[in-house]
mmCIF file of C-alpha atoms in Angstrom:
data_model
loop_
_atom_site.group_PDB
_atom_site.id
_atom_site.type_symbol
_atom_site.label_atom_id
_atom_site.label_comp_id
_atom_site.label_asym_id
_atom_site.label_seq_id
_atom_site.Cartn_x
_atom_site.Cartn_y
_atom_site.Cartn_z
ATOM 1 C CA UNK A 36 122.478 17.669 64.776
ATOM 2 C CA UNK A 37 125.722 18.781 67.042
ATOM 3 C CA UNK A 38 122.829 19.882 69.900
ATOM 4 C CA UNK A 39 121.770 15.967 69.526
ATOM 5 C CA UNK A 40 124.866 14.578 68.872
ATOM 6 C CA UNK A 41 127.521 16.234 70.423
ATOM 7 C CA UNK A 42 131.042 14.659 68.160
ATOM 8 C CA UNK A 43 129.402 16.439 65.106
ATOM 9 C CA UNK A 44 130.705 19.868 66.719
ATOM 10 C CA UNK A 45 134.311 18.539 66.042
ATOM 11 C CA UNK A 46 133.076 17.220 62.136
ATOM 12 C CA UNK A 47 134.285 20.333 60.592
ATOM 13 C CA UNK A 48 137.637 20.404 62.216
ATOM 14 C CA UNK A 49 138.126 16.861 61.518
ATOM 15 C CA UNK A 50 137.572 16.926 57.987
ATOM 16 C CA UNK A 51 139.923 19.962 57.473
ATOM 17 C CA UNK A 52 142.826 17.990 59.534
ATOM 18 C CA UNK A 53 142.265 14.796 57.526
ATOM 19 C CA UNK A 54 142.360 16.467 53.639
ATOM 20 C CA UNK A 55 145.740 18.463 55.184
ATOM 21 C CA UNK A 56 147.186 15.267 56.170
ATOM 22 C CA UNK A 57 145.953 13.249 53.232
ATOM 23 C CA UNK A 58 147.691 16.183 50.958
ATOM 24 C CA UNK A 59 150.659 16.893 52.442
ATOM 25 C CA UNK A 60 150.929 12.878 52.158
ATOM 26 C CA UNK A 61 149.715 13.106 48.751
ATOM 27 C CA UNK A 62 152.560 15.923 47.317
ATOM 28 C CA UNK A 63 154.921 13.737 49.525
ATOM 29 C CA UNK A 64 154.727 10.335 47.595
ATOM 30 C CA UNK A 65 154.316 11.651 44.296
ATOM 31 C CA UNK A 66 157.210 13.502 44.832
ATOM 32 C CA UNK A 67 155.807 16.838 43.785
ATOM 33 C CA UNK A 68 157.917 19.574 43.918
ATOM 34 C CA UNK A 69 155.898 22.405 46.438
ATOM 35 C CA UNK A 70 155.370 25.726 44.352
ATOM 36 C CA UNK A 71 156.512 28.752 45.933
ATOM 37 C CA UNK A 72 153.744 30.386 46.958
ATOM 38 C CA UNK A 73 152.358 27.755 48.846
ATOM 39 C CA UNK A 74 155.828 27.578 50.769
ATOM 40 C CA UNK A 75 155.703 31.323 51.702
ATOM 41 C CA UNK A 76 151.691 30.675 52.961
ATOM 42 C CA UNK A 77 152.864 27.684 54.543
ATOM 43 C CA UNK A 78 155.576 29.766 56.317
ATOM 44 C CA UNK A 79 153.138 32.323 57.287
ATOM 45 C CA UNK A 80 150.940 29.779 58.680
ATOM 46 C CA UNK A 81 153.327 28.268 60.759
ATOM 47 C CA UNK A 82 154.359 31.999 62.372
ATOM 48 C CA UNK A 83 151.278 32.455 63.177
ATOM 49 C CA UNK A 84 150.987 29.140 65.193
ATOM 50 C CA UNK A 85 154.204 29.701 66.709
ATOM 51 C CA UNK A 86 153.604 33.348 67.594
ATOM 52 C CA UNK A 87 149.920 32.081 69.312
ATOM 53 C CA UNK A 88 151.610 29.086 71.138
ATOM 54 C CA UNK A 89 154.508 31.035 72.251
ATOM 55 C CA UNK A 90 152.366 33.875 73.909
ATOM 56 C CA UNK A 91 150.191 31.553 75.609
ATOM 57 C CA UNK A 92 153.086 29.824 77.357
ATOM 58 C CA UNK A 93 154.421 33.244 78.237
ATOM 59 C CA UNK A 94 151.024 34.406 79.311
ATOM 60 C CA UNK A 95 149.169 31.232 80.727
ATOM 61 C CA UNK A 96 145.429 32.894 80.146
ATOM 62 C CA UNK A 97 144.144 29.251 78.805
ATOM 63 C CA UNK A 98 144.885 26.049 79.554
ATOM 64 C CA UNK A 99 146.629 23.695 76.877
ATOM 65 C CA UNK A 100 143.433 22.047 75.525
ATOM 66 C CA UNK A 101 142.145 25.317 74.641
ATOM 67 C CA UNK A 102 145.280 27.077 73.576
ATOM 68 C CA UNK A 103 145.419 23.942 71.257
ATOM 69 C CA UNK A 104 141.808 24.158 70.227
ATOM 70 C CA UNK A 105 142.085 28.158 69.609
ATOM 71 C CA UNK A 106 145.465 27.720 67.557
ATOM 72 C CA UNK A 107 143.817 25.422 65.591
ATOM 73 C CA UNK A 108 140.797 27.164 64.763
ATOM 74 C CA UNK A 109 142.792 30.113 63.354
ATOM 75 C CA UNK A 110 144.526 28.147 61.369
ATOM 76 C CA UNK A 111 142.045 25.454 60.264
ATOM 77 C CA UNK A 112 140.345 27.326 57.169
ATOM 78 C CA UNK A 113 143.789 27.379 55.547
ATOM 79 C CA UNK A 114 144.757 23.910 56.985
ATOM 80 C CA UNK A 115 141.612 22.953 54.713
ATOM 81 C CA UNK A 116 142.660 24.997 51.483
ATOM 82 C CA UNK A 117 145.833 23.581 50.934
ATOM 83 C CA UNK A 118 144.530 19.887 51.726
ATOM 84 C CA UNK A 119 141.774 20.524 48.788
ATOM 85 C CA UNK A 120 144.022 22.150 46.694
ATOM 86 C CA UNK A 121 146.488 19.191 46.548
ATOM 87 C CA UNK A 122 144.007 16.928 46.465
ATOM 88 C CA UNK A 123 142.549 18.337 43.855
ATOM 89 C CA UNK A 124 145.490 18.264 41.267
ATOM 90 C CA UNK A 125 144.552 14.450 40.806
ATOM 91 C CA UNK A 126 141.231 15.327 39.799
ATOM 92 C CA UNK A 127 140.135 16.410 35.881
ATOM 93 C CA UNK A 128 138.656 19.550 35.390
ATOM 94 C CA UNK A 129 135.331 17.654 34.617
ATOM 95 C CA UNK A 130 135.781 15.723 37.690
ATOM 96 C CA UNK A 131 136.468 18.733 40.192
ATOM 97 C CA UNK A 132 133.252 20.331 38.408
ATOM 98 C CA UNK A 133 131.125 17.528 39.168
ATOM 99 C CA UNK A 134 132.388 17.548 42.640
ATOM 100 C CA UNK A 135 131.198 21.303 43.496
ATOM 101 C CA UNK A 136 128.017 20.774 41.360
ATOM 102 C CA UNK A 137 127.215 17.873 44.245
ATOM 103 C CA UNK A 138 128.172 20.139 46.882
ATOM 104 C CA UNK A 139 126.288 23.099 45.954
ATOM 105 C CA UNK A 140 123.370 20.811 45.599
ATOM 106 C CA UNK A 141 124.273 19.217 49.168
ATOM 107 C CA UNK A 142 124.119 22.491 50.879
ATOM 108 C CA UNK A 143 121.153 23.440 49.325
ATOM 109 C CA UNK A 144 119.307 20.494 50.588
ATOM 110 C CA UNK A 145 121.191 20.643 53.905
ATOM 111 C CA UNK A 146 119.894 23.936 54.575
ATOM 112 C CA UNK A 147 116.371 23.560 53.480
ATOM 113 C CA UNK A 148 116.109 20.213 55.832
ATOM 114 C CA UNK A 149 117.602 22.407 58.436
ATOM 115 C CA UNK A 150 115.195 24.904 58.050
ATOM 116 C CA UNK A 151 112.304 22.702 58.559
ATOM 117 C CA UNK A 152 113.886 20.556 61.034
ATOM 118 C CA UNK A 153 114.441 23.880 63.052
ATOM 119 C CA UNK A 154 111.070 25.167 62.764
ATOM 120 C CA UNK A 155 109.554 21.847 63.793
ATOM 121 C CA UNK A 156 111.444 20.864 67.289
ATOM 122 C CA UNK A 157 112.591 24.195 68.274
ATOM 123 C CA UNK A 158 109.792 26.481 66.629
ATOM 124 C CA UNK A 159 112.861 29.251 65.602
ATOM 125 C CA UNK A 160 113.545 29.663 61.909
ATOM 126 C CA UNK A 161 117.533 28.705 60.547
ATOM 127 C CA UNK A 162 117.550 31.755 58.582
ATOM 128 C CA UNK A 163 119.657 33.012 60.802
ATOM 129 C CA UNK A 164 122.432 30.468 60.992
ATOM 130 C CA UNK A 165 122.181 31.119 57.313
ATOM 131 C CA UNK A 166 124.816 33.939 58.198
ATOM 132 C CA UNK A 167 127.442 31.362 58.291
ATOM 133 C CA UNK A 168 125.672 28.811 55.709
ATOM 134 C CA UNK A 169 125.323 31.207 53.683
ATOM 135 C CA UNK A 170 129.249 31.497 53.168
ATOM 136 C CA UNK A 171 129.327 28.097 52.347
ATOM 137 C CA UNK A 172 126.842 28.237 49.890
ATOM 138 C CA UNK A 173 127.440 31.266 47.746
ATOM 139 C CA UNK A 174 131.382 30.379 47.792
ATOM 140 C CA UNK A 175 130.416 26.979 45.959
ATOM 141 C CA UNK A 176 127.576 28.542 43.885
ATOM 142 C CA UNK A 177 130.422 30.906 43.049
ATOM 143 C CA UNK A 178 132.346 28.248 41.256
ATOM 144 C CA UNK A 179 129.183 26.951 39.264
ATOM 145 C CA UNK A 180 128.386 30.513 38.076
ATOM 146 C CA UNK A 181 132.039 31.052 36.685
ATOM 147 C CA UNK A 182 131.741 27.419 35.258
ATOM 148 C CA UNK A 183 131.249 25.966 31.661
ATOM 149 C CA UNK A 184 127.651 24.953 32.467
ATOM 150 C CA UNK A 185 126.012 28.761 33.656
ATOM 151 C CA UNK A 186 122.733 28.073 31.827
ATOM 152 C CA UNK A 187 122.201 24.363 32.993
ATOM 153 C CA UNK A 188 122.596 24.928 36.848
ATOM 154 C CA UNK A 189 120.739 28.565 36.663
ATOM 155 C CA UNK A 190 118.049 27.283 39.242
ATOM 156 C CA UNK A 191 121.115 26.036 41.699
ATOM 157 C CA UNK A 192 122.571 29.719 41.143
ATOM 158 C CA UNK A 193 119.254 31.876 41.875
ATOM 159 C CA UNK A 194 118.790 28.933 44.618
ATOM 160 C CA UNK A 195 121.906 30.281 46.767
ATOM 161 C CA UNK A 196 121.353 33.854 45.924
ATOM 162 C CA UNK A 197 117.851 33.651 47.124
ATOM 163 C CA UNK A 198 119.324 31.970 50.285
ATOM 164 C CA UNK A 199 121.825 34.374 50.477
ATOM 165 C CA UNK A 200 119.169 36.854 50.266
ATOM 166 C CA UNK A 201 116.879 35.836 53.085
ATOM 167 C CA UNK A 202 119.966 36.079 55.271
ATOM 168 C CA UNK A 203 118.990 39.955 54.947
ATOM 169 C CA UNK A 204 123.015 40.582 55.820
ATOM 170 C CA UNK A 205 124.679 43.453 54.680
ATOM 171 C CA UNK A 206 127.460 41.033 53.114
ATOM 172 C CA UNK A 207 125.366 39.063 51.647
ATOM 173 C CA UNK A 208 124.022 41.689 49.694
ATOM 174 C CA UNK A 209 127.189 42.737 48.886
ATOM 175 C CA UNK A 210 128.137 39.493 47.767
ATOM 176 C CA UNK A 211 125.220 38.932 45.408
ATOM 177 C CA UNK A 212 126.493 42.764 44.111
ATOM 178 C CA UNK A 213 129.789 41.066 43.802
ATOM 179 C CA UNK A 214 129.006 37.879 41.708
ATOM 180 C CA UNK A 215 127.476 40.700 39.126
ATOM 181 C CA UNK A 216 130.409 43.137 38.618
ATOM 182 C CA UNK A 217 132.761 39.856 38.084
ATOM 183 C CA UNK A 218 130.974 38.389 36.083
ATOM 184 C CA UNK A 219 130.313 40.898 33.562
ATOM 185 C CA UNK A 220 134.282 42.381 33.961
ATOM 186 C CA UNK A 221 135.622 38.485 33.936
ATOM 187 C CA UNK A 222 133.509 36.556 31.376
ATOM 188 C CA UNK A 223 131.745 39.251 29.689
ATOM 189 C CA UNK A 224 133.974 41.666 28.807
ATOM 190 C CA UNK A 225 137.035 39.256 29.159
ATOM 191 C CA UNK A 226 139.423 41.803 31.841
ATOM 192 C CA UNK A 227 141.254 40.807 34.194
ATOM 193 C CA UNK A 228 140.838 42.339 37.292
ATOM 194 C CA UNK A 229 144.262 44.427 38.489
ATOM 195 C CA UNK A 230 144.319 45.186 42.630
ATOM 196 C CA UNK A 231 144.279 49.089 41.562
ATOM 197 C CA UNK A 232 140.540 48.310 40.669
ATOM 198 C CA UNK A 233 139.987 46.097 43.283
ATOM 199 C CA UNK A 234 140.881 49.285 45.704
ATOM 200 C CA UNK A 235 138.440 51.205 43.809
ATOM 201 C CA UNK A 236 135.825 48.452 44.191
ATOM 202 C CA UNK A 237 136.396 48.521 47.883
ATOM 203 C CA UNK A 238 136.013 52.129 47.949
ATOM 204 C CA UNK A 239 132.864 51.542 46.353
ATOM 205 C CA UNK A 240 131.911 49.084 49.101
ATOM 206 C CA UNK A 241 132.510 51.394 51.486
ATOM 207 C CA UNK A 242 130.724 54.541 50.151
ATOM 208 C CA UNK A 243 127.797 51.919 49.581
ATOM 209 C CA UNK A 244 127.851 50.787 53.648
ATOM 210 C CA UNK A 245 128.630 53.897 55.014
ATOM 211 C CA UNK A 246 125.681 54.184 56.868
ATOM 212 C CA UNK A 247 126.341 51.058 58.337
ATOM 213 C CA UNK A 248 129.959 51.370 58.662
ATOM 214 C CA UNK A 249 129.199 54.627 60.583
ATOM 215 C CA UNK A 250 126.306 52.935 63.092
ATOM 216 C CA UNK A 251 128.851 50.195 63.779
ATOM 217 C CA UNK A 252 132.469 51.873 64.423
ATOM 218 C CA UNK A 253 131.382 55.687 64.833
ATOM 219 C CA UNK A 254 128.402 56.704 66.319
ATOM 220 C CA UNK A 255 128.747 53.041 67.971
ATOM 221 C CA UNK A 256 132.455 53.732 69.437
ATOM 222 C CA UNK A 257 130.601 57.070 71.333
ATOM 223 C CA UNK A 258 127.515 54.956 72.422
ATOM 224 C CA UNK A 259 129.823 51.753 73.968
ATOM 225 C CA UNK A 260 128.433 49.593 71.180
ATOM 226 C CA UNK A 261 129.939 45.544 70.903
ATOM 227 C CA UNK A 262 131.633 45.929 67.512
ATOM 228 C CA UNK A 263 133.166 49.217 68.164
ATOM 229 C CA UNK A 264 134.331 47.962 71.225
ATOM 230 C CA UNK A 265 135.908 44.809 70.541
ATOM 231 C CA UNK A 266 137.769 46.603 68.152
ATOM 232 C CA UNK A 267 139.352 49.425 69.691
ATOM 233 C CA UNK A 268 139.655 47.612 72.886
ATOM 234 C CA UNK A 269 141.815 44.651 70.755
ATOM 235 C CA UNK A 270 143.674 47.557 69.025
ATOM 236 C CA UNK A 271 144.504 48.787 72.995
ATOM 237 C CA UNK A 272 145.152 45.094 73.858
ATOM 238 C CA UNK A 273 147.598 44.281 70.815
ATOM 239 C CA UNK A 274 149.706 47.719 71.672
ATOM 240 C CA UNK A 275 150.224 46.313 75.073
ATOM 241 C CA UNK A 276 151.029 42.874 74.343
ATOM 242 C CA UNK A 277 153.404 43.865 71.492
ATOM 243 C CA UNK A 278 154.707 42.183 69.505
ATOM 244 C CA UNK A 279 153.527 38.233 70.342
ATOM 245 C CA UNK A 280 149.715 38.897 71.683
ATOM 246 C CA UNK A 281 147.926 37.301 74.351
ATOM 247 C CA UNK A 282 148.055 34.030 73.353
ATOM 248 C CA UNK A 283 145.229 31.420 71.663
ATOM 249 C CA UNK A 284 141.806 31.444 72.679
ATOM 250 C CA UNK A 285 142.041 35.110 74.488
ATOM 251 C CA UNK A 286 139.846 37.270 72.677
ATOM 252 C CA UNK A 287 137.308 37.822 70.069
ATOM 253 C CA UNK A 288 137.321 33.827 69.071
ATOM 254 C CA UNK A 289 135.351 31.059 69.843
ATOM 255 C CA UNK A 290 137.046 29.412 72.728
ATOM 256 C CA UNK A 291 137.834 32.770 74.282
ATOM 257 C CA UNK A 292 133.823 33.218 74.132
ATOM 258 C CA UNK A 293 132.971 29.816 75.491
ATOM 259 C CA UNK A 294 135.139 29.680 78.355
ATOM 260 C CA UNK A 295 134.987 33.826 78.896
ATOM 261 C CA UNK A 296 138.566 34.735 78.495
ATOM 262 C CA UNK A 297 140.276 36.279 81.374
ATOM 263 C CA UNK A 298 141.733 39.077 79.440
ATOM 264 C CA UNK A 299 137.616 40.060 78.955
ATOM 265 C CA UNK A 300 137.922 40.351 82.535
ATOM 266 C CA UNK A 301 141.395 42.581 82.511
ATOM 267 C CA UNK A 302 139.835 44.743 80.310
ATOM 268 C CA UNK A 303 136.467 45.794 81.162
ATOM 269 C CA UNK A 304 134.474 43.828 78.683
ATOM 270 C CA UNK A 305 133.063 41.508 81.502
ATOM 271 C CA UNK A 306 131.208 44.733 82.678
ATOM 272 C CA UNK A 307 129.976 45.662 79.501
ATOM 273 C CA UNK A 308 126.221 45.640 78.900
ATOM 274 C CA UNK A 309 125.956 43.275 75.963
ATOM 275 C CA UNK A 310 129.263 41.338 76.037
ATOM 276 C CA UNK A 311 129.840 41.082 80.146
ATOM 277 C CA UNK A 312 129.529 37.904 81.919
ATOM 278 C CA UNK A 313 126.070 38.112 82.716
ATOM 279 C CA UNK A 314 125.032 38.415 78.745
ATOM 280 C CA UNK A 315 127.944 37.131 76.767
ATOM 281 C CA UNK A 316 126.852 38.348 73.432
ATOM 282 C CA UNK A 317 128.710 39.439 70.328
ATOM 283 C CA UNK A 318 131.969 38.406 71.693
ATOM 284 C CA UNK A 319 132.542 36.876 68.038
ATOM 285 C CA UNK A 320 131.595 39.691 65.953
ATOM 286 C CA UNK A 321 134.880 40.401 64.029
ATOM 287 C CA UNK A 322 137.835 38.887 62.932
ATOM 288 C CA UNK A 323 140.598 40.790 62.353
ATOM 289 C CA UNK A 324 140.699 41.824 66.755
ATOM 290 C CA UNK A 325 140.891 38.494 67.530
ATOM 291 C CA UNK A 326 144.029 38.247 65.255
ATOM 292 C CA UNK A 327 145.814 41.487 66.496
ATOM 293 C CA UNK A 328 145.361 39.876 70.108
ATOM 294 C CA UNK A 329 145.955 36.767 70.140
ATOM 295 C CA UNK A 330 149.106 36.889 67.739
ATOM 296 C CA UNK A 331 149.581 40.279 67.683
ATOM 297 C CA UNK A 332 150.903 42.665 65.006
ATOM 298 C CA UNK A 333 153.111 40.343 63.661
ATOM 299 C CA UNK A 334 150.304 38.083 63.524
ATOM 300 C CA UNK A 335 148.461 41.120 61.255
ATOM 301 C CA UNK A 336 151.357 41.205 59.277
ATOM 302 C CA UNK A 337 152.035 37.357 58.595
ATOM 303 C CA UNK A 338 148.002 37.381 57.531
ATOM 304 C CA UNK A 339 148.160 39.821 54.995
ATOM 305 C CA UNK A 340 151.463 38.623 53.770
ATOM 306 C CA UNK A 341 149.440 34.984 53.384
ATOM 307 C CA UNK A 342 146.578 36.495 51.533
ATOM 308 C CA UNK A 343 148.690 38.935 49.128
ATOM 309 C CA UNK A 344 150.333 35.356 48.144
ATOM 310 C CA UNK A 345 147.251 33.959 47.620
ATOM 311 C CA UNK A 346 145.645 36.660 46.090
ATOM 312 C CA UNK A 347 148.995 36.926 43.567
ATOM 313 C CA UNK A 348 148.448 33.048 43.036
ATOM 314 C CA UNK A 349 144.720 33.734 41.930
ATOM 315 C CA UNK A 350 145.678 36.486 39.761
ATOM 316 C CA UNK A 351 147.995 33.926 37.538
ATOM 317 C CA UNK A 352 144.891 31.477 37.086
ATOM 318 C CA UNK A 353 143.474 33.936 34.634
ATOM 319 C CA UNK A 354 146.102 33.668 31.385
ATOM 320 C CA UNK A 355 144.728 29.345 32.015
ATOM 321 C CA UNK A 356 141.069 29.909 32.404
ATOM 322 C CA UNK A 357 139.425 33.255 32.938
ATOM 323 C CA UNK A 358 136.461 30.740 34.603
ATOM 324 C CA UNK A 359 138.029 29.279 37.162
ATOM 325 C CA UNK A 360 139.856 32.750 37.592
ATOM 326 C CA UNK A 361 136.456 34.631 38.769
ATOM 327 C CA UNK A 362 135.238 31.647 40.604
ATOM 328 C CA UNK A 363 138.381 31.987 42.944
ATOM 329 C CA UNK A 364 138.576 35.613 42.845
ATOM 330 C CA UNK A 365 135.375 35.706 43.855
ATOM 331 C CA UNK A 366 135.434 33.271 46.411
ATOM 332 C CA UNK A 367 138.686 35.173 47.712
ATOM 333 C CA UNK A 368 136.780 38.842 48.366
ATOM 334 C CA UNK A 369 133.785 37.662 49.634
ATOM 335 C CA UNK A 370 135.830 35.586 52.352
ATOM 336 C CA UNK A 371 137.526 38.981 52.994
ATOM 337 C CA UNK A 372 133.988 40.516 53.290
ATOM 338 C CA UNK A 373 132.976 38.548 55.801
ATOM 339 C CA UNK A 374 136.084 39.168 58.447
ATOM 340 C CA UNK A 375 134.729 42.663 58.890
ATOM 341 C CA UNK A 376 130.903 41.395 60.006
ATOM 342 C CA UNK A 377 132.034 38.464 61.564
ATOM 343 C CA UNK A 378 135.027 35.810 62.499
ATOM 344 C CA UNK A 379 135.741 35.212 58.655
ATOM 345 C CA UNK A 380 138.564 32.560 58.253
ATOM 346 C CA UNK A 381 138.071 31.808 61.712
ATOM 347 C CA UNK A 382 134.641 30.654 61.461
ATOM 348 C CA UNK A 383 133.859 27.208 64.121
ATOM 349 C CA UNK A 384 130.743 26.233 61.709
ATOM 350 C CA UNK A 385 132.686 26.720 58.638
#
């Protein structure tokens, strides 16, 4: 639709600036009280914006628009949480049910129509957008399995796992993997999951994607592979720009892709073979680079600190609801899956 009509490339970004503004007016004139741990995220959130704008003034790589347009898409996935989350304090649990039923649904449909819509004008399958679709999808599928209503929406739940399937991605695989072991510890066996096993679950993940891990960051740092690359050039990049960065839209993210950052240039990306200026490929393909550079290290840091809170805040839900306590956990990991493969919370189509 966005190669048609071009506004719907800003839809996303919209939407997630509107629900902010609409809750932050919300908590305001109903006089709610902000809980603590959405004060310290906020806090975080607002380093890292500070820390991005203040290096790009300092540095001058991009121009305003798309320093502005960079900070924002680092920050707009959260921007979005907290405007859903106090919107969503109005709601009844039956209501806010309802509401991700229709969504999951939604996507479902959105994606097969995509599909075919694909296939007939451009004659090149969707599947493979699925890699960020498929996010959407099997984080909203991910409340419905943890819900009241498992065996009534079982077709919408083996509907996004197939989907997620067909994506043949290593993390959606793992996520499918994931939905299993949490539901069976959560609802089954009615444990709460502490972060000691949660490190031992990751070691799992690892051990299980070794082979990949190894293609990608080993053998692929020796044979000047993208991934490899971006990473250990952005861990060179973030050592020399210490402590602040490079500044918005510099590396690894989407506007530092589409207008071919100048730091690519500084650095001897624009002569590599797959992401150099003639090619421009893969010059999205992880997240956590395009943090350490364009906020630097404390930009790491004020990240982590963010999702620890969060993570802390998710770990309370489950003495209320063990239900809603997978469906978020779950929702949290995969998310954290992803910024490994690919831009993760930093996503443009998300």
């Amino acid at each position: 639709i966005a190669r048609i009509i071009p506004m719907f490339n800003y839809l996303d970004e919209t939407c997630a600036l509107v629900l902010f503004i609409f809750g932050f007016l919300n908590q305001v004139c109903r006089k709610r009280y902000m809980l603590k741990s959405d004060i310290i995220s906020l806090t975080c959130l607002t380093c890292l914006f500070i820390l991005g704008i203040l290096s790009s003034l300092i540095y001058g790589y991009q121009d305003v628009y798309y320093t502005l347009l960079g900070g924002f898409l680092q920050v707009k996935f959260f921007l979005l949480m907290f405007g859903i989350k106090w919107l969503a304090e109005d709601l009844t649990r039956y209501n806010i049910i309802q509401i991700v039923k229709d969504a999951c649904y939604a996507s479902l449909l959105f994606v097969i129509i995509a599909e075919m819509f694909n296939r007939l004008v451009y004659g090149v399958s969707f599947m493979y957008m699925l890699d960020t679709c498929s996010k959407v999808i099997f984080l909203t599928a991910g409340i419905i399995i943890a819900s009241y209503r498992l065996r009534n929406e079982l077709l919408l739940v083996a509907g996004g796992c197939i989907l997620l399937l067909l994506t043949e991605r290593a993390k959606a695989y793992a996520g499918i993997l994931l939905i299993i072991i949490l539901y069976v510890w959560v609802i089954k066996l009615n444990k709460k999951v502490k972060l000691s096993e949660i490190f031992l679950l990751g070691v799992g993940f690892i051990v299980l994607a070794w082979n990949k891990i190894y293609f990608y960051y080993v053998w692929g740092a020796a044979h000047n592979y993208a991934r490899a690359v971006l990473t250990m050039t952005g861990i060179k990049v973030a050592n020399e720009y210490f402590p602040l960065g490079t500044g918005f839209g510099t590396y690894a993210s989407y506007v530092a892709a589409d207008q071919y950052s100048p730091v690519y240039y500084m650095y001897g990306i624009s002569e590599h073979s797959e992401m150099g200026v003639d090619r421009q490929m893969y010059l999205m393909d992880t997240y956590w680079p395009s943090v350490m550079c364009e906020m630097g290290w404390l930009g790491v840091v004020a990240i982590i600190v963010m999702l620890f809170v969060i993570f802390m805040k998710i770990q309370s839900l489950y003495k209320n609801n063990k239900c809603i306590y997978c469906a978020c956990l779950l929702s949290f990991l995969y998310m954290i899956i992803t910024t490994f493969e690919e831009t993760g919370f930093m996503q443009p189509l998300l």
